[in-house]
XYZ file of C-alpha atoms in Angstrom:
250
model
C -67.586 -25.718 -66.010
C -66.667 -23.067 -68.654
C -69.473 -20.837 -67.304
C -68.115 -21.180 -63.871
C -64.571 -20.512 -64.977
C -65.593 -17.328 -66.949
C -68.130 -15.864 -64.746
C -68.024 -17.008 -61.125
C -64.554 -18.034 -60.109
C -63.158 -14.513 -60.327
C -65.849 -13.286 -57.882
C -65.110 -16.199 -55.568
C -61.400 -15.442 -55.589
C -62.111 -11.767 -54.854
C -63.979 -12.669 -51.720
C -61.834 -15.697 -50.720
C -64.684 -18.180 -51.346
C -63.801 -21.546 -52.739
C -66.179 -23.899 -54.531
C -64.120 -24.923 -57.603
C -63.494 -28.457 -56.311
C -67.253 -29.052 -55.846
C -68.075 -27.646 -59.266
C -65.217 -29.434 -61.168
C -65.095 -32.857 -59.630
C -66.907 -35.836 -61.204
C -70.387 -36.851 -60.302
C -70.612 -38.622 -56.949
C -72.742 -41.635 -55.987
C -73.170 -42.491 -52.329
C -74.018 -46.245 -51.476
C -75.568 -46.973 -48.086
C -77.059 -50.103 -46.459
C -76.981 -52.377 -43.476
C -74.091 -54.929 -43.389
C -74.013 -57.491 -46.144
C -76.724 -55.878 -48.283
C -74.527 -55.872 -51.417
C -72.990 -52.472 -51.388
C -69.516 -53.505 -52.537
C -71.080 -56.018 -54.949
C -73.094 -53.155 -56.436
C -69.836 -51.140 -57.003
C -68.162 -54.340 -58.559
C -71.192 -54.409 -60.886
C -70.525 -50.872 -61.945
C -66.851 -51.869 -62.560
C -68.009 -54.828 -64.653
C -66.575 -57.342 -62.312
C -63.400 -55.581 -61.067
C -62.944 -55.306 -57.318
C -61.486 -51.924 -56.148
C -58.296 -51.955 -54.119
C -59.167 -52.726 -50.518
C -62.668 -54.201 -51.078
C -63.983 -57.394 -49.460
C -67.174 -59.256 -50.060
C -68.733 -61.727 -47.678
C -71.941 -62.822 -45.726
C -70.382 -61.223 -42.591
C -69.667 -57.497 -42.018
C -66.710 -56.757 -44.376
C -66.527 -53.082 -45.223
C -65.501 -51.194 -42.209
C -64.430 -47.849 -43.685
C -65.559 -45.126 -46.168
C -63.971 -45.815 -49.569
C -64.171 -43.326 -52.344
C -63.518 -45.207 -55.589
C -62.481 -42.956 -58.527
C -60.716 -43.016 -61.858
C -56.970 -42.502 -62.407
C -55.471 -43.677 -65.632
C -52.097 -43.956 -63.976
C -53.160 -46.111 -61.032
C -50.734 -49.036 -61.723
C -49.514 -51.061 -58.803
C -50.995 -51.282 -55.344
C -48.941 -48.331 -54.039
C -50.743 -46.047 -56.576
C -54.156 -47.530 -56.180
C -54.968 -46.503 -52.522
C -54.488 -43.294 -50.587
C -55.295 -42.882 -46.825
C -57.738 -40.283 -45.569
C -55.067 -38.267 -43.776
C -53.125 -37.772 -46.968
C -56.165 -37.107 -49.251
C -57.677 -34.349 -47.046
C -54.324 -32.536 -47.027
C -52.908 -33.067 -50.489
C -55.967 -33.804 -52.482
C -56.098 -36.301 -55.319
C -54.384 -36.268 -58.784
C -57.696 -35.445 -60.385
C -58.197 -32.229 -58.316
C -61.213 -33.660 -56.301
C -61.436 -32.011 -52.918
C -61.990 -34.054 -49.653
C -60.405 -31.478 -47.475
C -63.842 -30.729 -45.846
C -63.701 -34.176 -44.132
C -60.681 -33.147 -42.066
C -63.153 -31.481 -39.509
C -64.392 -34.972 -38.451
C -61.092 -35.812 -36.792
C -58.235 -38.363 -36.999
C -60.468 -41.312 -35.905
C -62.555 -40.868 -39.016
C -59.619 -40.152 -41.361
C -58.237 -43.448 -40.219
C -61.347 -45.059 -41.500
C -61.400 -43.236 -44.878
C -59.473 -44.017 -47.997
C -59.597 -43.279 -51.778
C -59.101 -46.212 -54.073
C -57.995 -45.467 -57.645
C -58.827 -47.491 -60.687
C -58.044 -47.169 -64.386
C -61.438 -48.649 -65.176
C -63.043 -46.225 -67.742
C -66.483 -46.855 -66.232
C -65.425 -44.334 -63.490
C -63.835 -41.834 -65.779
C -66.335 -39.099 -64.793
C -67.688 -40.738 -61.625
C -66.800 -41.225 -57.899
C -68.557 -44.031 -56.021
C -68.415 -43.951 -52.222
C -68.769 -47.305 -50.498
C -69.692 -47.116 -46.773
C -69.433 -49.300 -43.655
C -72.329 -51.563 -43.098
C -74.634 -50.327 -40.340
C -75.074 -52.699 -37.336
C -77.124 -52.158 -34.245
C -75.450 -50.402 -31.441
C -72.244 -49.640 -33.441
C -72.693 -45.905 -33.824
C -71.320 -45.233 -30.250
C -68.303 -47.467 -30.912
C -67.018 -45.799 -34.041
C -65.408 -42.854 -32.456
C -66.656 -40.341 -35.057
C -70.054 -38.875 -36.024
C -71.295 -41.291 -38.619
C -74.554 -39.423 -39.313
C -72.796 -36.040 -39.931
C -70.279 -37.758 -42.301
C -73.056 -39.336 -44.348
C -74.780 -35.995 -44.551
C -71.614 -34.334 -45.821
C -71.432 -37.073 -48.594
C -75.123 -36.951 -49.297
C -75.192 -33.144 -49.862
C -72.347 -33.486 -52.463
C -73.701 -36.611 -54.205
C -75.613 -36.602 -57.349
C -77.215 -39.919 -56.389
C -77.730 -41.720 -53.078
C -78.347 -45.491 -53.389
C -79.878 -47.120 -50.338
C -79.728 -50.944 -50.443
C -81.908 -53.453 -48.652
C -81.533 -57.153 -48.389
C -84.604 -59.073 -49.502
C -83.953 -61.657 -46.918
C -83.272 -59.396 -43.988
C -86.122 -56.746 -43.793
C -85.644 -56.010 -40.158
C -84.278 -52.605 -40.397
C -82.375 -51.423 -37.281
C -82.975 -48.191 -35.547
C -79.513 -47.020 -36.373
C -79.961 -47.491 -40.106
C -83.375 -45.717 -40.027
C -81.592 -42.810 -38.356
C -79.113 -42.827 -41.235
C -81.844 -42.766 -43.733
C -83.741 -39.923 -42.002
C -80.459 -37.974 -41.744
C -79.748 -38.386 -45.432
C -83.387 -37.432 -46.442
C -82.983 -34.250 -44.338
C -79.598 -33.473 -45.816
C -80.915 -33.505 -49.431
C -84.103 -31.722 -48.534
C -85.538 -30.162 -51.699
C -83.658 -32.728 -53.930
C -85.060 -36.065 -52.658
C -85.305 -37.367 -56.183
C -81.636 -38.250 -56.093
C -82.328 -40.989 -53.527
C -82.819 -44.422 -54.808
C -84.324 -47.369 -52.858
C -82.873 -50.732 -54.033
C -84.134 -54.112 -52.971
C -81.237 -56.518 -53.527
C -80.683 -60.259 -53.501
C -83.986 -61.189 -55.015
C -82.549 -63.838 -57.286
C -83.819 -66.713 -55.136
C -87.086 -64.975 -54.107
C -89.955 -66.719 -55.920
C -91.840 -64.462 -58.310
C -95.084 -64.919 -56.358
C -93.333 -63.979 -53.121
C -91.649 -60.719 -54.527
C -94.666 -58.584 -53.992
C -94.990 -59.607 -50.453
C -91.316 -58.798 -49.787
C -91.869 -55.440 -51.460
C -94.944 -54.893 -49.139
C -92.889 -55.754 -45.985
C -90.260 -53.236 -46.941
C -92.764 -50.526 -47.478
C -94.590 -51.451 -44.147
C -91.249 -51.321 -42.233
C -90.411 -47.820 -43.592
C -93.876 -46.542 -43.192
C -94.255 -47.648 -39.542
C -90.758 -46.778 -38.427
C -91.880 -43.586 -36.773
C -89.400 -41.643 -39.099
C -90.338 -39.199 -41.743
C -89.232 -41.001 -44.709
C -91.696 -42.157 -47.311
C -93.550 -38.918 -47.732
C -90.397 -37.187 -48.640
C -88.838 -39.722 -51.073
C -90.220 -40.888 -54.312
C -91.372 -44.468 -53.388
C -89.960 -46.357 -56.383
C -88.033 -49.469 -55.474
C -85.545 -50.944 -57.925
C -85.159 -54.789 -57.786
C -81.592 -56.217 -58.201
C -79.482 -59.201 -57.841
C -75.731 -59.135 -58.133
C -73.329 -62.115 -58.214
C -70.550 -61.318 -55.747
C -68.224 -63.847 -57.339
C -68.392 -61.853 -60.537
C -69.286 -64.787 -62.700
C -72.304 -63.070 -64.360
C -72.409 -59.365 -64.715
C -75.081 -58.965 -67.299
C -77.909 -56.371 -67.172
C -79.432 -55.359 -63.879
C -82.589 -57.288 -63.180
């Protein structure tokens, strides 16, 4: 940041180019997955059991908006723990993080975007973006360009976590399109994509290799250019959504 402030910022100001928000904001993690794959539980794991303001966890589709979860040591009370997309894109956040670029996606999207603040120190230098679960045929009903928005976040993220449910390995075409779009958005830096096979706690050890093989087969035969552009390393996890056991990731 000091190199940027001393050597680059003056040149940007001279030519009316602005990138200080992208340079100075905290690292960003984008979390993607079909519905009920454990995206919100993953974030709860990072927060050591704390649920961010506005989050819901359940077997049915629960997260229906984009939620940027970030640190604010003064986030006391519900009125200070959540800010709507319309306000964030115009006024920014107290930490100086810039989401103004999202305004171009329109009011329909901004009504489905919020920033949730937490005083949890685990996010002191980190922003985690929770996303709506992808369901078949839903893209046309959202009223905004879901693929372009995920590309916007993916380009600015330091890590993209793509979650799969070990018990639901039927991957819908809409979700394959999202993965393909993200891979294209981070072209040249695909190593920041992480594939995570979640909910393996009740999968027998002898069956785990078969489940892994099924996931690789689905991705390889999807007709999308995915596996040859992403480091094929799958992380295996199991999170307790009730928050009763938040030990090390399996």
